[in-house]
PDB file of C-alpha atoms in Angstrom:
ATOM      1  CA  UNK N   1      93.575 117.951 101.404  1.00  0.00           C
ATOM      2  CA  UNK N   2      97.022 118.962 100.457  1.00  0.00           C
ATOM      3  CA  UNK N   3      98.422 118.030 104.044  1.00  0.00           C
ATOM      4  CA  UNK N   4      96.724 114.672 103.926  1.00  0.00           C
ATOM      5  CA  UNK N   5      98.214 114.065 100.451  1.00  0.00           C
ATOM      6  CA  UNK N   6     101.621 114.106 101.833  1.00  0.00           C
ATOM      7  CA  UNK N   7     101.021 111.296 104.143  1.00  0.00           C
ATOM      8  CA  UNK N   8     101.766 107.912 102.519  1.00  0.00           C
ATOM      9  CA  UNK N   9      99.144 105.321 103.444  1.00  0.00           C
ATOM     10  CA  UNK N  10     101.861 102.623 104.269  1.00  0.00           C
ATOM     11  CA  UNK N  11     103.153 105.154 107.026  1.00  0.00           C
ATOM     12  CA  UNK N  12      99.920 104.710 108.718  1.00  0.00           C
ATOM     13  CA  UNK N  13      99.707 101.001 108.367  1.00  0.00           C
ATOM     14  CA  UNK N  14     101.589  99.828 111.342  1.00  0.00           C
ATOM     15  CA  UNK N  15      99.603 102.104 113.737  1.00  0.00           C
ATOM     16  CA  UNK N  16      96.310 100.917 112.307  1.00  0.00           C
ATOM     17  CA  UNK N  17      97.314  97.232 112.357  1.00  0.00           C
ATOM     18  CA  UNK N  18      98.605  97.342 115.968  1.00  0.00           C
ATOM     19  CA  UNK N  19      95.497  99.264 117.116  1.00  0.00           C
ATOM     20  CA  UNK N  20      93.111  96.763 115.476  1.00  0.00           C
ATOM     21  CA  UNK N  21      95.047  93.814 116.669  1.00  0.00           C
ATOM     22  CA  UNK N  22      94.972  95.253 120.233  1.00  0.00           C
ATOM     23  CA  UNK N  23      91.191  95.683 119.879  1.00  0.00           C
ATOM     24  CA  UNK N  24      90.746  91.965 118.917  1.00  0.00           C
ATOM     25  CA  UNK N  25      93.516  90.192 120.924  1.00  0.00           C
ATOM     26  CA  UNK N  26      94.072  86.496 119.844  1.00  0.00           C
ATOM     27  CA  UNK N  27      91.967  86.739 116.811  1.00  0.00           C
ATOM     28  CA  UNK N  28      92.617  87.328 113.170  1.00  0.00           C
ATOM     29  CA  UNK N  29      89.731  89.653 112.578  1.00  0.00           C
ATOM     30  CA  UNK N  30      91.902  92.746 113.585  1.00  0.00           C
ATOM     31  CA  UNK N  31      94.436  92.157 111.031  1.00  0.00           C
ATOM     32  CA  UNK N  32      91.551  91.223 108.406  1.00  0.00           C
ATOM     33  CA  UNK N  33      89.942  94.626 109.176  1.00  0.00           C
ATOM     34  CA  UNK N  34      93.297  96.321 108.927  1.00  0.00           C
ATOM     35  CA  UNK N  35      93.846  94.863 105.554  1.00  0.00           C
ATOM     36  CA  UNK N  36      90.529  95.816 104.309  1.00  0.00           C
ATOM     37  CA  UNK N  37      90.896  99.398 105.642  1.00  0.00           C
ATOM     38  CA  UNK N  38      94.318  99.901 104.094  1.00  0.00           C
ATOM     39  CA  UNK N  39      93.332  98.404 100.692  1.00  0.00           C
ATOM     40  CA  UNK N  40      90.158 100.607 100.600  1.00  0.00           C
ATOM     41  CA  UNK N  41      92.230 103.724 101.667  1.00  0.00           C
ATOM     42  CA  UNK N  42      94.858 103.112  99.202  1.00  0.00           C
ATOM     43  CA  UNK N  43      92.425 102.763  96.316  1.00  0.00           C
ATOM     44  CA  UNK N  44      90.211 105.720  97.195  1.00  0.00           C
ATOM     45  CA  UNK N  45      93.045 108.134  98.098  1.00  0.00           C
ATOM     46  CA  UNK N  46      93.961 108.395  94.489  1.00  0.00           C
ATOM     47  CA  UNK N  47      90.374 108.887  93.154  1.00  0.00           C
ATOM     48  CA  UNK N  48      89.583 111.580  95.850  1.00  0.00           C
ATOM     49  CA  UNK N  49      92.486 113.666  94.889  1.00  0.00           C
ATOM     50  CA  UNK N  50      91.807 113.216  91.241  1.00  0.00           C
ATOM     51  CA  UNK N  51      88.261 114.455  91.719  1.00  0.00           C
ATOM     52  CA  UNK N  52      89.322 117.417  93.918  1.00  0.00           C
ATOM     53  CA  UNK N  53      91.887 118.402  91.300  1.00  0.00           C
ATOM     54  CA  UNK N  54      89.268 118.310  88.606  1.00  0.00           C
ATOM     55  CA  UNK N  55      86.895 120.591  90.823  1.00  0.00           C
ATOM     56  CA  UNK N  56      89.761 123.077  91.316  1.00  0.00           C
ATOM     57  CA  UNK N  57      90.295 123.104  87.524  1.00  0.00           C
ATOM     58  CA  UNK N  58      86.864 124.140  86.583  1.00  0.00           C
ATOM     59  CA  UNK N  59      86.967 127.626  84.854  1.00  0.00           C
ATOM     60  CA  UNK N  60      85.434 130.465  86.876  1.00  0.00           C
ATOM     61  CA  UNK N  61      83.156 131.226  83.935  1.00  0.00           C
ATOM     62  CA  UNK N  62      81.406 127.862  84.172  1.00  0.00           C
ATOM     63  CA  UNK N  63      80.984 128.343  87.975  1.00  0.00           C
ATOM     64  CA  UNK N  64      79.490 131.607  87.245  1.00  0.00           C
ATOM     65  CA  UNK N  65      77.192 130.315  84.526  1.00  0.00           C
ATOM     66  CA  UNK N  66      75.803 127.634  86.938  1.00  0.00           C
ATOM     67  CA  UNK N  67      75.313 130.345  89.552  1.00  0.00           C
ATOM     68  CA  UNK N  68      73.422 132.591  86.945  1.00  0.00           C
ATOM     69  CA  UNK N  69      71.157 129.691  85.789  1.00  0.00           C
ATOM     70  CA  UNK N  70      70.283 129.124  89.575  1.00  0.00           C
ATOM     71  CA  UNK N  71      71.489 125.387  89.692  1.00  0.00           C
ATOM     72  CA  UNK N  72      71.213 123.736  93.073  1.00  0.00           C
ATOM     73  CA  UNK N  73      74.080 121.995  94.445  1.00  0.00           C
ATOM     74  CA  UNK N  74      72.845 118.574  93.179  1.00  0.00           C
ATOM     75  CA  UNK N  75      72.266 120.094  89.734  1.00  0.00           C
ATOM     76  CA  UNK N  76      75.637 121.720  89.667  1.00  0.00           C
ATOM     77  CA  UNK N  77      77.257 118.433  90.588  1.00  0.00           C
ATOM     78  CA  UNK N  78      75.419 116.475  87.783  1.00  0.00           C
ATOM     79  CA  UNK N  79      75.851 118.984  85.066  1.00  0.00           C
ATOM     80  CA  UNK N  80      79.183 120.576  85.831  1.00  0.00           C
ATOM     81  CA  UNK N  81      81.304 118.897  88.361  1.00  0.00           C
ATOM     82  CA  UNK N  82      80.899 115.256  87.587  1.00  0.00           C
ATOM     83  CA  UNK N  83      81.441 115.650  83.803  1.00  0.00           C
ATOM     84  CA  UNK N  84      84.483 117.704  84.563  1.00  0.00           C
ATOM     85  CA  UNK N  85      86.062 114.950  86.791  1.00  0.00           C
ATOM     86  CA  UNK N  86      84.718 111.866  84.883  1.00  0.00           C
ATOM     87  CA  UNK N  87      87.813 111.279  82.748  1.00  0.00           C
ATOM     88  CA  UNK N  88      90.176 111.713  85.698  1.00  0.00           C
ATOM     89  CA  UNK N  89      88.042 109.395  87.800  1.00  0.00           C
ATOM     90  CA  UNK N  90      87.976 106.680  85.112  1.00  0.00           C
ATOM     91  CA  UNK N  91      91.849 106.999  84.661  1.00  0.00           C
ATOM     92  CA  UNK N  92      92.504 107.038  88.411  1.00  0.00           C
ATOM     93  CA  UNK N  93      90.162 104.138  89.036  1.00  0.00           C
ATOM     94  CA  UNK N  94      92.505 101.997  86.857  1.00  0.00           C
ATOM     95  CA  UNK N  95      95.548 103.187  88.827  1.00  0.00           C
ATOM     96  CA  UNK N  96      93.795 102.692  92.053  1.00  0.00           C
ATOM     97  CA  UNK N  97      93.141  99.114  91.277  1.00  0.00           C
ATOM     98  CA  UNK N  98      96.814  98.738  90.584  1.00  0.00           C
ATOM     99  CA  UNK N  99      97.485 100.416  93.874  1.00  0.00           C
ATOM    100  CA  UNK N 100      95.004  97.995  95.551  1.00  0.00           C
ATOM    101  CA  UNK N 101      96.987  95.101  94.429  1.00  0.00           C
ATOM    102  CA  UNK N 102     100.109  96.528  95.864  1.00  0.00           C
ATOM    103  CA  UNK N 103      98.582  97.104  99.163  1.00  0.00           C
ATOM    104  CA  UNK N 104      97.083  93.617  99.251  1.00  0.00           C
ATOM    105  CA  UNK N 105     100.516  92.047  98.735  1.00  0.00           C
ATOM    106  CA  UNK N 106     102.080  94.423 101.193  1.00  0.00           C
ATOM    107  CA  UNK N 107      99.501  93.849 103.957  1.00  0.00           C
ATOM    108  CA  UNK N 108      99.260  89.882 103.731  1.00  0.00           C
ATOM    109  CA  UNK N 109     102.721  89.624 105.193  1.00  0.00           C
ATOM    110  CA  UNK N 110     103.535  92.317 107.684  1.00  0.00           C
ATOM    111  CA  UNK N 111     106.367  92.178 110.203  1.00  0.00           C
ATOM    112  CA  UNK N 112     106.263  94.645 113.166  1.00  0.00           C
ATOM    113  CA  UNK N 113     109.185  94.249 115.470  1.00  0.00           C
ATOM    114  CA  UNK N 114     109.521  90.583 116.422  1.00  0.00           C
ATOM    115  CA  UNK N 115     105.773  89.736 115.353  1.00  0.00           C
ATOM    116  CA  UNK N 116     104.976  88.279 112.007  1.00  0.00           C
ATOM    117  CA  UNK N 117     101.380  88.962 110.860  1.00  0.00           C
ATOM    118  CA  UNK N 118     100.261  86.711 107.886  1.00  0.00           C
ATOM    119  CA  UNK N 119      96.991  86.455 106.096  1.00  0.00           C
ATOM    120  CA  UNK N 120      95.850  84.002 103.729  1.00  0.00           C
ATOM    121  CA  UNK N 121      95.654  85.314 100.284  1.00  0.00           C
ATOM    122  CA  UNK N 122      97.589  85.404  96.922  1.00  0.00           C
ATOM    123  CA  UNK N 123     100.479  82.870  97.085  1.00  0.00           C
ATOM    124  CA  UNK N 124      99.806  81.820 100.660  1.00  0.00           C
ATOM    125  CA  UNK N 125     100.516  78.411 101.660  1.00  0.00           C
ATOM    126  CA  UNK N 126      98.251  76.102 103.672  1.00  0.00           C
ATOM    127  CA  UNK N 127     100.225  76.777 107.012  1.00  0.00           C
ATOM    128  CA  UNK N 128      99.881  80.512 106.685  1.00  0.00           C
ATOM    129  CA  UNK N 129      96.133  80.354 106.902  1.00  0.00           C
ATOM    130  CA  UNK N 130      95.931  78.937 110.340  1.00  0.00           C
ATOM    131  CA  UNK N 131      96.577  82.184 112.603  1.00  0.00           C
ATOM    132  CA  UNK N 132      98.859  85.131 112.713  1.00  0.00           C
ATOM    133  CA  UNK N 133     102.265  84.321 114.131  1.00  0.00           C
TER     134      UNK N 133
END
């Protein structure tokens, strides 16, 4: 998890976009899937790491109490881990939505080399919605 955290989501965007465009040549579906994938990744990234940090912050005494009471994995999740991570998840979900808006704007107009990929969306004019250029 710590290694993955050091990789910015925008650094993998060009490879994902080019790969999906190559998978669907001449169609806009490749760039659309790339946009959805990058927005989803950007939003969930923050929440996954927040929950992971919350799990690492659970005191050892509470973990031992859950083991002594014989809680199953599901019971331990509902009674110990989810309540421990709930505040961080709520806070980081707000931050993730803000990050999602950033990736939405970043992925709608992407230039890779001499190619310009544009998607219809926020602030897009009528001529941008035809096809990617």
